[in-house]
């Protein structure tokens, strides 16, 4: 992709996702992800409906009428976007690849965080760490993240979510808001996710294509495993083969849901041809 084309693409994604984050997600993001704590701001007279637990008894005794402590939220947070760039993200049978949707979701989340003056960092992973951009603030930083999401060429095609989570634990010492964007066609990450979920506010966003859910009957078909590059001759006419595949796929989906539930982390799934906007909004509202 040449520079001109890349900049055009970045700009297109910025316009689309910024509008979403400005009009829809800014407020939802703010109310969903509260600051690290509250700092004492001032004392004022008690008003009906105030929380009685915040009454300042010393000031109340001095003035013979109730006064309460007012607290301000410590807003500044750090968002880490962990994006799977393995071979299977290039799967897509509609107009878009999973990779395209993941890029748009990541950009929308990044602009929502920018509106709240939060820092945003990026981890691109396969079965190793492909790229790490430390958290920073600002629009130009978000544009750099979008640029990397669009044009980064990973060295590997395989996936290892555990390795990515371990790396996150090493680089992020303070609590962060973490979004993991992947198709989650992976195993054995539940234990590490539990540890990370205990420290950080984690959400898994599973992006998938409807043709991954079940293989249609197309007879003998040559297929390439996106993560190993291996070419296989598959008899899609075999009912047993299709049943086994569906079973395997469902196991992966169940493992994803179960892992995030057990870790106290949030999760949502969005199909390539569905509106990720509705999915994200619904998720923020449920959590807010």
mmCIF file of C-alpha atoms in Angstrom, residues 55-67:
data_model
loop_
_atom_site.group_PDB
_atom_site.id
_atom_site.type_symbol
_atom_site.label_atom_id
_atom_site.label_comp_id
_atom_site.label_asym_id
_atom_site.label_seq_id
_atom_site.Cartn_x
_atom_site.Cartn_y
_atom_site.Cartn_z
ATOM 1 C CA UNK A 55 -21.641 14.010 55.548
ATOM 2 C CA UNK A 56 -18.656 15.833 57.037
ATOM 3 C CA UNK A 57 -19.461 15.566 60.748
ATOM 4 C CA UNK A 58 -16.821 18.079 61.886
ATOM 5 C CA UNK A 59 -18.112 20.869 59.635
ATOM 6 C CA UNK A 60 -21.743 19.879 60.419
ATOM 7 C CA UNK A 61 -21.078 20.216 64.187
ATOM 8 C CA UNK A 62 -19.373 23.590 63.696
ATOM 9 C CA UNK A 63 -22.240 25.163 61.699
ATOM 10 C CA UNK A 64 -25.145 23.269 63.241
ATOM 11 C CA UNK A 65 -26.424 22.198 59.840
ATOM 12 C CA UNK A 66 -25.445 19.256 57.618
ATOM 13 C CA UNK A 67 -22.534 19.640 55.179
#
